Each structure stands twice: as structure tokens, then as C-alpha cells.
Amino acid sequence: MRIYTKGGDKGTTGIFGGSRVDKDDIRIETNGTLDELNATLGVIRALLDEKDERQEILAYIQRTLMIVMSQVATPSNIREQNQNILPEDIDRYCEQQIDRMNSEMQHPSTHFILPGGTLISAQCHVARTIARRAERRLCTLNKTDEVPLLILRFVNRLSDLLFTMARWEMDQQGAEEERWKAFLYKKKNQ
């Protein structure tokens, strides 16, 4: 099979259903950002030991992101024709992982932190920022063609999970996070 089709040489690309859109269409921009996020998760997995528990979590999320991209590539008026169905509890899955990791951390979050730390923690932060950009792109797409609420919830929770994963990594390594400022609301309550 050839990897090139020459179909996009004039600045358009095909989407689910057979129509073509400009390569800078918000639907394509959104999927490009989701693809970038998925590739970054692949980098994190490449940095992890094969037996690391996050391998399974991130592999599941990567497979789910492929379904999300398929759904995003499908106009809402024909979405029922797309056989790639999102797991109904994917946002809850992220919440469960966040809650578990938070419960395992020795040091609760009291400050805004500077992204970085270990290589894995830093990559989790990069992935988190890409997830936030994907979320913004999804919101823009949603203004012109409805995006399933489950996708919006999932990507929002995914960025939270990646933040938590970055913090969990630092905690597991016994490394101190570089703090910026204390949370204002926590100062007021002390």
C-alpha cells in the first residue's frame, strides 16, 4: 500500500462520509492537535519501563483518542454511521486514575508548580498543554458542528490526569516540585 495518495496536494483532505475540507478547517486542526497529543503520549510510554502501571493506562487512552479522532472527523449529521464508539465511562476512567494517584501521593498540592521535574514528569506536562489546546479546538469546532459532550468531558479530564501523572511521577521519584506561588485560596483558609 502506498502512503501517499496525492489527494491533498491542493490543500484539501477527506473526512468521514467522503466529503473534502480545507486542511486548515477547524475539524482538521482539532484532529491534528489530538494526533499530536496521542503522539506525545507515545513518547511518554517510550520513556516508561515496560512493566510500569502507566503503560496500560496510557495505551487505553491512546486507543480511545483514535476513536475520538474518528468521531471528530465525522460531521454530526452522519455521526451515527461511524462504527467507532467511545467507551461511555472514559471521563470516569480518568477520574478514577486521578483519585488513585492523588491518594498515593505523600505531598498534597499547595502551590502552583513550574512544569518540569523528571523527563517523564516534563513530558506529562507537555502532553497536558496539548490536551488543553485540543480542548480549546474542540470548543471552537463545537460552535459550528456539535461535538459529543463525552468527548469534551474526556479531554478535560485527560488534561487533569496528565497533570496528576506529572505530580505522581515526581512524588514516586522522591523529587521535589519547583514551586511558584501558594494557592491563594489555601492561604486564606490557614
mmCIF file with all atom_site columns, C-alpha atoms in Angstrom:
data_model
loop_
_atom_site.group_PDB
_atom_site.id
_atom_site.type_symbol
_atom_site.label_atom_id
_atom_site.label_alt_id
_atom_site.label_comp_id
_atom_site.label_asym_id
_atom_site.label_entity_id
_atom_site.label_seq_id
_atom_site.pdbx_PDB_ins_code
_atom_site.Cartn_x
_atom_site.Cartn_y
_atom_site.Cartn_z
_atom_site.occupancy
_atom_site.B_iso_or_equiv
_atom_site.pdbx_formal_charge
_atom_site.auth_seq_id
_atom_site.auth_comp_id
_atom_site.auth_asym_id
_atom_site.auth_atom_id
_atom_site.pdbx_PDB_model_num
ATOM 1   C CA . MET A 1 1   ? 0.000   0.000  0.000  1.00 0.00 ? 1   MET A CA 1
ATOM 2   C CA . ARG A 1 2   ? 1.297   3.446  -0.891 1.00 0.00 ? 2   ARG A CA 1
ATOM 3   C CA . ILE A 1 3   ? 1.410   6.000  1.904  1.00 0.00 ? 3   ILE A CA 1
ATOM 4   C CA . TYR A 1 4   ? 0.858   8.915  -0.453 1.00 0.00 ? 4   TYR A CA 1
ATOM 5   C CA . THR A 1 5   ? -2.346  9.469  -2.389 1.00 0.00 ? 5   THR A CA 1
ATOM 6   C CA . LYS A 1 6   ? -1.729  12.972 -3.802 1.00 0.00 ? 6   LYS A CA 1
ATOM 7   C CA . GLY A 1 7   ? -5.342  13.765 -2.857 1.00 0.00 ? 7   GLY A CA 1
ATOM 8   C CA . GLY A 1 8   ? -4.261  16.550 -0.538 1.00 0.00 ? 8   GLY A CA 1
ATOM 9   C CA . ASP A 1 9   ? -1.841  18.255 -2.883 1.00 0.00 ? 9   ASP A CA 1
ATOM 10  C CA . LYS A 1 10  ? -4.264  21.123 -3.433 1.00 0.00 ? 10  LYS A CA 1
ATOM 11  C CA . GLY A 1 11  ? -4.857  21.836 0.250  1.00 0.00 ? 11  GLY A CA 1
ATOM 12  C CA . THR A 1 12  ? -7.878  19.656 0.987  1.00 0.00 ? 12  THR A CA 1
ATOM 13  C CA . THR A 1 13  ? -8.346  16.389 2.807  1.00 0.00 ? 13  THR A CA 1
ATOM 14  C CA . GLY A 1 14  ? -11.099 13.795 3.078  1.00 0.00 ? 14  GLY A CA 1
ATOM 15  C CA . ILE A 1 15  ? -13.266 13.310 6.139  1.00 0.00 ? 15  ILE A CA 1
ATOM 16  C CA . PHE A 1 16  ? -15.660 10.581 7.219  1.00 0.00 ? 16  PHE A CA 1
ATOM 17  C CA . GLY A 1 17  ? -18.539 10.426 4.770  1.00 0.00 ? 17  GLY A CA 1
ATOM 18  C CA . GLY A 1 18  ? -16.398 11.194 1.742  1.00 0.00 ? 18  GLY A CA 1
ATOM 19  C CA . SER A 1 19  ? -16.528 14.980 1.606  1.00 0.00 ? 19  SER A CA 1
ATOM 20  C CA . ARG A 1 20  ? -13.379 17.092 1.433  1.00 0.00 ? 20  ARG A CA 1
ATOM 21  C CA . VAL A 1 21  ? -12.473 20.088 3.558  1.00 0.00 ? 21  VAL A CA 1
ATOM 22  C CA . ASP A 1 22  ? -9.574  22.528 3.604  1.00 0.00 ? 22  ASP A CA 1
ATOM 23  C CA . LYS A 1 23  ? -6.570  21.308 5.561  1.00 0.00 ? 23  LYS A CA 1
ATOM 24  C CA . ASP A 1 24  ? -6.881  24.290 7.877  1.00 0.00 ? 24  ASP A CA 1
ATOM 25  C CA . ASP A 1 25  ? -10.556 23.581 8.606  1.00 0.00 ? 25  ASP A CA 1
ATOM 26  C CA . ILE A 1 26  ? -11.280 23.592 12.360 1.00 0.00 ? 26  ILE A CA 1
ATOM 27  C CA . ARG A 1 27  ? -12.181 19.881 12.189 1.00 0.00 ? 27  ARG A CA 1
ATOM 28  C CA . ILE A 1 28  ? -8.746  19.049 10.748 1.00 0.00 ? 28  ILE A CA 1
ATOM 29  C CA . GLU A 1 29  ? -6.978  21.450 13.120 1.00 0.00 ? 29  GLU A CA 1
ATOM 30  C CA . THR A 1 30  ? -8.731  19.764 16.046 1.00 0.00 ? 30  THR A CA 1
ATOM 31  C CA . ASN A 1 31  ? -7.786  16.287 14.881 1.00 0.00 ? 31  ASN A CA 1
ATOM 32  C CA . GLY A 1 32  ? -4.210  17.412 14.256 1.00 0.00 ? 32  GLY A CA 1
ATOM 33  C CA . THR A 1 33  ? -3.990  18.578 17.841 1.00 0.00 ? 33  THR A CA 1
ATOM 34  C CA . LEU A 1 34  ? -5.493  15.317 19.124 1.00 0.00 ? 34  LEU A CA 1
ATOM 35  C CA . ASP A 1 35  ? -2.990  13.409 16.974 1.00 0.00 ? 35  ASP A CA 1
ATOM 36  C CA . GLU A 1 36  ? -0.145  15.488 18.444 1.00 0.00 ? 36  GLU A CA 1
ATOM 37  C CA . LEU A 1 37  ? -1.436  14.643 21.915 1.00 0.00 ? 37  LEU A CA 1
ATOM 38  C CA . ASN A 1 38  ? -1.570  10.941 21.048 1.00 0.00 ? 38  ASN A CA 1
ATOM 39  C CA . ALA A 1 39  ? 2.000   11.021 19.702 1.00 0.00 ? 39  ALA A CA 1
ATOM 40  C CA . THR A 1 40  ? 3.189   12.743 22.873 1.00 0.00 ? 40  THR A CA 1
ATOM 41  C CA . LEU A 1 41  ? 1.558   10.028 24.965 1.00 0.00 ? 41  LEU A CA 1
ATOM 42  C CA . GLY A 1 42  ? 3.549   7.573  22.838 1.00 0.00 ? 42  GLY A CA 1
ATOM 43  C CA . VAL A 1 43  ? 6.745   9.406  23.820 1.00 0.00 ? 43  VAL A CA 1
ATOM 44  C CA . ILE A 1 44  ? 5.810   9.102  27.498 1.00 0.00 ? 44  ILE A CA 1
ATOM 45  C CA . ARG A 1 45  ? 5.189   5.387  27.062 1.00 0.00 ? 45  ARG A CA 1
ATOM 46  C CA . ALA A 1 46  ? 8.571   5.017  25.335 1.00 0.00 ? 46  ALA A CA 1
ATOM 47  C CA . LEU A 1 47  ? 10.213  6.608  28.392 1.00 0.00 ? 47  LEU A CA 1
ATOM 48  C CA . LEU A 1 48  ? 8.440   4.296  30.844 1.00 0.00 ? 48  LEU A CA 1
ATOM 49  C CA . ASP A 1 49  ? 9.588   0.845  31.811 1.00 0.00 ? 49  ASP A CA 1
ATOM 50  C CA . GLU A 1 50  ? 7.537   -1.842 30.043 1.00 0.00 ? 50  GLU A CA 1
ATOM 51  C CA . LYS A 1 51  ? 6.111   -3.033 33.362 1.00 0.00 ? 51  LYS A CA 1
ATOM 52  C CA . ASP A 1 52  ? 5.163   0.450  34.604 1.00 0.00 ? 52  ASP A CA 1
ATOM 53  C CA . GLU A 1 53  ? 1.460   0.595  35.522 1.00 0.00 ? 53  GLU A CA 1
ATOM 54  C CA . ARG A 1 54  ? 1.047   3.761  33.452 1.00 0.00 ? 54  ARG A CA 1
ATOM 55  C CA . GLN A 1 55  ? 1.725   1.767  30.271 1.00 0.00 ? 55  GLN A CA 1
ATOM 56  C CA . GLU A 1 56  ? -1.727  0.191  30.423 1.00 0.00 ? 56  GLU A CA 1
ATOM 57  C CA . ILE A 1 57  ? -3.433  3.468  31.328 1.00 0.00 ? 57  ILE A CA 1
ATOM 58  C CA . LEU A 1 58  ? -1.774  5.410  28.516 1.00 0.00 ? 58  LEU A CA 1
ATOM 59  C CA . ALA A 1 59  ? -2.296  2.623  25.949 1.00 0.00 ? 59  ALA A CA 1
ATOM 60  C CA . TYR A 1 60  ? -6.013  2.638  26.753 1.00 0.00 ? 60  TYR A CA 1
ATOM 61  C CA . ILE A 1 61  ? -6.115  6.407  26.410 1.00 0.00 ? 61  ILE A CA 1
ATOM 62  C CA . GLN A 1 62  ? -4.216  6.279  23.107 1.00 0.00 ? 62  GLN A CA 1
ATOM 63  C CA . ARG A 1 63  ? -6.709  3.779  21.687 1.00 0.00 ? 63  ARG A CA 1
ATOM 64  C CA . THR A 1 64  ? -9.558  5.936  22.953 1.00 0.00 ? 64  THR A CA 1
ATOM 65  C CA . LEU A 1 65  ? -8.032  9.031  21.334 1.00 0.00 ? 65  LEU A CA 1
ATOM 66  C CA . MET A 1 66  ? -8.106  7.185  17.999 1.00 0.00 ? 66  MET A CA 1
ATOM 67  C CA . ILE A 1 67  ? -11.866 6.736  18.451 1.00 0.00 ? 67  ILE A CA 1
ATOM 68  C CA . VAL A 1 68  ? -12.206 10.401 19.450 1.00 0.00 ? 68  VAL A CA 1
ATOM 69  C CA . MET A 1 69  ? -10.374 11.453 16.275 1.00 0.00 ? 69  MET A CA 1
ATOM 70  C CA . SER A 1 70  ? -12.669 9.257  14.206 1.00 0.00 ? 70  SER A CA 1
ATOM 71  C CA . GLN A 1 71  ? -15.707 10.871 15.824 1.00 0.00 ? 71  GLN A CA 1
ATOM 72  C CA . VAL A 1 72  ? -14.275 14.383 15.337 1.00 0.00 ? 72  VAL A CA 1
ATOM 73  C CA . ALA A 1 73  ? -13.647 13.594 11.650 1.00 0.00 ? 73  ALA A CA 1
ATOM 74  C CA . THR A 1 74  ? -17.330 12.758 11.285 1.00 0.00 ? 74  THR A CA 1
ATOM 75  C CA . PRO A 1 75  ? -19.873 15.545 10.735 1.00 0.00 ? 75  PRO A CA 1
ATOM 76  C CA . SER A 1 76  ? -22.634 15.376 13.358 1.00 0.00 ? 76  SER A CA 1
ATOM 77  C CA . ASN A 1 77  ? -25.368 14.775 10.766 1.00 0.00 ? 77  ASN A CA 1
ATOM 78  C CA . ILE A 1 78  ? -23.807 11.390 9.843  1.00 0.00 ? 78  ILE A CA 1
ATOM 79  C CA . ARG A 1 79  ? -22.129 10.502 13.162 1.00 0.00 ? 79  ARG A CA 1
ATOM 80  C CA . GLU A 1 80  ? -24.479 7.529  13.704 1.00 0.00 ? 80  GLU A CA 1
ATOM 81  C CA . GLN A 1 81  ? -22.820 5.887  10.666 1.00 0.00 ? 81  GLN A CA 1
ATOM 82  C CA . ASN A 1 82  ? -19.441 5.879  12.411 1.00 0.00 ? 82  ASN A CA 1
ATOM 83  C CA . GLN A 1 83  ? -18.894 2.456  13.953 1.00 0.00 ? 83  GLN A CA 1
ATOM 84  C CA . ASN A 1 84  ? -16.101 3.649  16.246 1.00 0.00 ? 84  ASN A CA 1
ATOM 85  C CA . ILE A 1 85  ? -17.950 4.059  19.538 1.00 0.00 ? 85  ILE A CA 1
ATOM 86  C CA . LEU A 1 86  ? -16.467 5.838  22.533 1.00 0.00 ? 86  LEU A CA 1
ATOM 87  C CA . PRO A 1 87  ? -16.435 3.990  25.853 1.00 0.00 ? 87  PRO A CA 1
ATOM 88  C CA . GLU A 1 88  ? -19.243 5.628  27.853 1.00 0.00 ? 88  GLU A CA 1
ATOM 89  C CA . ASP A 1 89  ? -17.196 5.858  31.029 1.00 0.00 ? 89  ASP A CA 1
ATOM 90  C CA . ILE A 1 90  ? -13.935 7.280  29.651 1.00 0.00 ? 90  ILE A CA 1
ATOM 91  C CA . ASP A 1 91  ? -14.237 10.510 31.642 1.00 0.00 ? 91  ASP A CA 1
ATOM 92  C CA . ARG A 1 92  ? -14.923 8.468  34.795 1.00 0.00 ? 92  ARG A CA 1
ATOM 93  C CA . TYR A 1 93  ? -11.904 6.264  33.995 1.00 0.00 ? 93  TYR A CA 1
ATOM 94  C CA . CYS A 1 94  ? -9.703  9.364  34.055 1.00 0.00 ? 94  CYS A CA 1
ATOM 95  C CA . GLU A 1 95  ? -11.276 10.498 37.336 1.00 0.00 ? 95  GLU A CA 1
ATOM 96  C CA . GLN A 1 96  ? -10.598 7.101  38.919 1.00 0.00 ? 96  GLN A CA 1
ATOM 97  C CA . GLN A 1 97  ? -6.938  7.240  37.885 1.00 0.00 ? 97  GLN A CA 1
ATOM 98  C CA . ILE A 1 98  ? -6.632  10.809 39.198 1.00 0.00 ? 98  ILE A CA 1
ATOM 99  C CA . ASP A 1 99  ? -8.209  9.861  42.534 1.00 0.00 ? 99  ASP A CA 1
ATOM 100 C CA . ARG A 1 100 ? -5.989  6.793  42.894 1.00 0.00 ? 100 ARG A CA 1
ATOM 101 C CA . MET A 1 101 ? -2.780  8.688  42.104 1.00 0.00 ? 101 MET A CA 1
ATOM 102 C CA . ASN A 1 102 ? -3.731  11.576 44.401 1.00 0.00 ? 102 ASN A CA 1
ATOM 103 C CA . SER A 1 103 ? -4.380  9.130  47.246 1.00 0.00 ? 103 SER A CA 1
ATOM 104 C CA . GLU A 1 104 ? -0.904  7.638  46.768 1.00 0.00 ? 104 GLU A CA 1
ATOM 105 C CA . MET A 1 105 ? 0.981   10.941 46.850 1.00 0.00 ? 105 MET A CA 1
ATOM 106 C CA . GLN A 1 106 ? 2.833   11.889 50.007 1.00 0.00 ? 106 GLN A CA 1
ATOM 107 C CA . HIS A 1 107 ? 2.690   15.652 49.419 1.00 0.00 ? 107 HIS A CA 1
ATOM 108 C CA . PRO A 1 108 ? -0.623  17.329 48.640 1.00 0.00 ? 108 PRO A CA 1
ATOM 109 C CA . SER A 1 109 ? -0.654  20.145 46.130 1.00 0.00 ? 109 SER A CA 1
ATOM 110 C CA . THR A 1 110 ? -0.453  23.527 47.871 1.00 0.00 ? 110 THR A CA 1
ATOM 111 C CA . HIS A 1 111 ? 1.297   25.609 45.218 1.00 0.00 ? 111 HIS A CA 1
ATOM 112 C CA . PHE A 1 112 ? 1.281   26.349 41.551 1.00 0.00 ? 112 PHE A CA 1
ATOM 113 C CA . ILE A 1 113 ? 4.280   24.477 40.214 1.00 0.00 ? 113 ILE A CA 1
ATOM 114 C CA . LEU A 1 114 ? 6.663   25.090 37.375 1.00 0.00 ? 114 LEU A CA 1
ATOM 115 C CA . PRO A 1 115 ? 6.303   22.362 34.727 1.00 0.00 ? 115 PRO A CA 1
ATOM 116 C CA . GLY A 1 116 ? 9.359   20.153 34.574 1.00 0.00 ? 116 GLY A CA 1
ATOM 117 C CA . GLY A 1 117 ? 10.998  17.798 37.010 1.00 0.00 ? 117 GLY A CA 1
ATOM 118 C CA . THR A 1 118 ? 11.973  14.389 35.689 1.00 0.00 ? 118 THR A CA 1
ATOM 119 C CA . LEU A 1 119 ? 11.906  13.718 31.953 1.00 0.00 ? 119 LEU A CA 1
ATOM 120 C CA . ILE A 1 120 ? 8.657   11.757 32.363 1.00 0.00 ? 120 ILE A CA 1
ATOM 121 C CA . SER A 1 121 ? 7.067   14.476 34.500 1.00 0.00 ? 121 SER A CA 1
ATOM 122 C CA . ALA A 1 122 ? 8.091   17.149 31.988 1.00 0.00 ? 122 ALA A CA 1
ATOM 123 C CA . GLN A 1 123 ? 6.615   15.121 29.104 1.00 0.00 ? 123 GLN A CA 1
ATOM 124 C CA . CYS A 1 124 ? 3.365   14.708 31.052 1.00 0.00 ? 124 CYS A CA 1
ATOM 125 C CA . HIS A 1 125 ? 3.229   18.496 31.341 1.00 0.00 ? 125 HIS A CA 1
ATOM 126 C CA . VAL A 1 126 ? 3.816   18.872 27.591 1.00 0.00 ? 126 VAL A CA 1
ATOM 127 C CA . ALA A 1 127 ? 1.004   16.395 26.932 1.00 0.00 ? 127 ALA A CA 1
ATOM 128 C CA . ARG A 1 128 ? -1.223  18.299 29.391 1.00 0.00 ? 128 ARG A CA 1
ATOM 129 C CA . THR A 1 129 ? -0.746  21.552 27.494 1.00 0.00 ? 129 THR A CA 1
ATOM 130 C CA . ILE A 1 130 ? -1.521  19.821 24.196 1.00 0.00 ? 130 ILE A CA 1
ATOM 131 C CA . ALA A 1 131 ? -4.675  18.342 25.756 1.00 0.00 ? 131 ALA A CA 1
ATOM 132 C CA . ARG A 1 132 ? -5.723  21.850 26.814 1.00 0.00 ? 132 ARG A CA 1
ATOM 133 C CA . ARG A 1 133 ? -5.154  23.120 23.260 1.00 0.00 ? 133 ARG A CA 1
ATOM 134 C CA . ALA A 1 134 ? -7.171  20.186 21.915 1.00 0.00 ? 134 ALA A CA 1
ATOM 135 C CA . GLU A 1 135 ? -9.938  21.129 24.326 1.00 0.00 ? 135 GLU A CA 1
ATOM 136 C CA . ARG A 1 136 ? -9.926  24.706 23.002 1.00 0.00 ? 136 ARG A CA 1
ATOM 137 C CA . ARG A 1 137 ? -10.044 23.442 19.418 1.00 0.00 ? 137 ARG A CA 1
ATOM 138 C CA . LEU A 1 138 ? -12.939 21.119 20.301 1.00 0.00 ? 138 LEU A CA 1
ATOM 139 C CA . CYS A 1 139 ? -14.841 24.072 21.776 1.00 0.00 ? 139 CYS A CA 1
ATOM 140 C CA . THR A 1 140 ? -14.291 26.031 18.566 1.00 0.00 ? 140 THR A CA 1
ATOM 141 C CA . LEU A 1 141 ? -15.471 23.094 16.449 1.00 0.00 ? 141 LEU A CA 1
ATOM 142 C CA . ASN A 1 142 ? -18.487 22.692 18.724 1.00 0.00 ? 142 ASN A CA 1
ATOM 143 C CA . LYS A 1 143 ? -19.616 26.208 17.750 1.00 0.00 ? 143 LYS A CA 1
ATOM 144 C CA . THR A 1 144 ? -20.011 25.108 14.114 1.00 0.00 ? 144 THR A CA 1
ATOM 145 C CA . ASP A 1 145 ? -20.786 21.381 14.433 1.00 0.00 ? 145 ASP A CA 1
ATOM 146 C CA . GLU A 1 146 ? -21.828 19.705 17.663 1.00 0.00 ? 146 GLU A CA 1
ATOM 147 C CA . VAL A 1 147 ? -19.129 17.669 19.386 1.00 0.00 ? 147 VAL A CA 1
ATOM 148 C CA . PRO A 1 148 ? -20.379 14.890 21.683 1.00 0.00 ? 148 PRO A CA 1
ATOM 149 C CA . LEU A 1 149 ? -20.321 16.081 25.299 1.00 0.00 ? 149 LEU A CA 1
ATOM 150 C CA . LEU A 1 150 ? -18.484 12.897 26.289 1.00 0.00 ? 150 LEU A CA 1
ATOM 151 C CA . ILE A 1 151 ? -15.529 13.949 24.106 1.00 0.00 ? 151 ILE A CA 1
ATOM 152 C CA . LEU A 1 152 ? -15.423 17.393 25.708 1.00 0.00 ? 152 LEU A CA 1
ATOM 153 C CA . ARG A 1 153 ? -15.545 15.859 29.197 1.00 0.00 ? 153 ARG A CA 1
ATOM 154 C CA . PHE A 1 154 ? -12.905 13.242 28.348 1.00 0.00 ? 154 PHE A CA 1
ATOM 155 C CA . VAL A 1 155 ? -10.343 15.709 27.018 1.00 0.00 ? 155 VAL A CA 1
ATOM 156 C CA . ASN A 1 156 ? -10.930 17.993 30.010 1.00 0.00 ? 156 ASN A CA 1
ATOM 157 C CA . ARG A 1 157 ? -10.384 15.089 32.432 1.00 0.00 ? 157 ARG A CA 1
ATOM 158 C CA . LEU A 1 158 ? -7.408  13.856 30.417 1.00 0.00 ? 158 LEU A CA 1
ATOM 159 C CA . SER A 1 159 ? -5.546  17.125 30.939 1.00 0.00 ? 159 SER A CA 1
ATOM 160 C CA . ASP A 1 160 ? -6.239  16.804 34.676 1.00 0.00 ? 160 ASP A CA 1
ATOM 161 C CA . LEU A 1 161 ? -4.988  13.224 34.609 1.00 0.00 ? 161 LEU A CA 1
ATOM 162 C CA . LEU A 1 162 ? -1.779  14.251 32.853 1.00 0.00 ? 162 LEU A CA 1
ATOM 163 C CA . PHE A 1 163 ? -1.179  16.970 35.445 1.00 0.00 ? 163 PHE A CA 1
ATOM 164 C CA . THR A 1 164 ? -1.738  14.434 38.206 1.00 0.00 ? 164 THR A CA 1
ATOM 165 C CA . MET A 1 165 ? 0.513   11.926 36.451 1.00 0.00 ? 165 MET A CA 1
ATOM 166 C CA . ALA A 1 166 ? 3.307   14.532 36.299 1.00 0.00 ? 166 ALA A CA 1
ATOM 167 C CA . ARG A 1 167 ? 2.942   15.202 40.026 1.00 0.00 ? 167 ARG A CA 1
ATOM 168 C CA . TRP A 1 168 ? 2.674   11.485 40.831 1.00 0.00 ? 168 TRP A CA 1
ATOM 169 C CA . GLU A 1 169 ? 5.903   10.848 38.917 1.00 0.00 ? 169 GLU A CA 1
ATOM 170 C CA . MET A 1 170 ? 7.744   13.445 40.987 1.00 0.00 ? 170 MET A CA 1
ATOM 171 C CA . ASP A 1 171 ? 6.293   12.048 44.206 1.00 0.00 ? 171 ASP A CA 1
ATOM 172 C CA . GLN A 1 172 ? 7.224   8.464  43.303 1.00 0.00 ? 172 GLN A CA 1
ATOM 173 C CA . GLN A 1 173 ? 10.781  9.548  42.499 1.00 0.00 ? 173 GLN A CA 1
ATOM 174 C CA . GLY A 1 174 ? 11.034  11.426 45.791 1.00 0.00 ? 174 GLY A CA 1
ATOM 175 C CA . ALA A 1 175 ? 11.781  14.563 43.796 1.00 0.00 ? 175 ALA A CA 1
ATOM 176 C CA . GLU A 1 176 ? 10.655  17.984 44.939 1.00 0.00 ? 176 GLU A CA 1
ATOM 177 C CA . GLU A 1 177 ? 8.477   20.003 42.619 1.00 0.00 ? 177 GLU A CA 1
ATOM 178 C CA . GLU A 1 178 ? 9.645   23.504 41.808 1.00 0.00 ? 178 GLU A CA 1
ATOM 179 C CA . ARG A 1 179 ? 7.035   25.747 43.398 1.00 0.00 ? 179 ARG A CA 1
ATOM 180 C CA . TRP A 1 180 ? 5.915   29.087 42.069 1.00 0.00 ? 180 TRP A CA 1
ATOM 181 C CA . LYS A 1 181 ? 3.255   30.542 44.393 1.00 0.00 ? 181 LYS A CA 1
ATOM 182 C CA . ALA A 1 182 ? 0.961   29.164 47.048 1.00 0.00 ? 182 ALA A CA 1
ATOM 183 C CA . PHE A 1 183 ? -2.681  28.761 46.112 1.00 0.00 ? 183 PHE A CA 1
ATOM 184 C CA . LEU A 1 184 ? -4.352  31.967 47.252 1.00 0.00 ? 184 LEU A CA 1
ATOM 185 C CA . TYR A 1 185 ? -7.486  30.187 48.482 1.00 0.00 ? 185 TYR A CA 1
ATOM 186 C CA . LYS A 1 186 ? -5.355  27.908 50.678 1.00 0.00 ? 186 LYS A CA 1
ATOM 187 C CA . LYS A 1 187 ? -3.548  30.903 52.217 1.00 0.00 ? 187 LYS A CA 1
ATOM 188 C CA . LYS A 1 188 ? -6.892  32.465 53.165 1.00 0.00 ? 188 LYS A CA 1
ATOM 189 C CA . ASN A 1 189 ? -8.015  29.242 54.882 1.00 0.00 ? 189 ASN A CA 1
ATOM 190 C CA . GLN A 1 190 ? -4.901  28.943 57.049 1.00 0.00 ? 190 GLN A CA 1
#
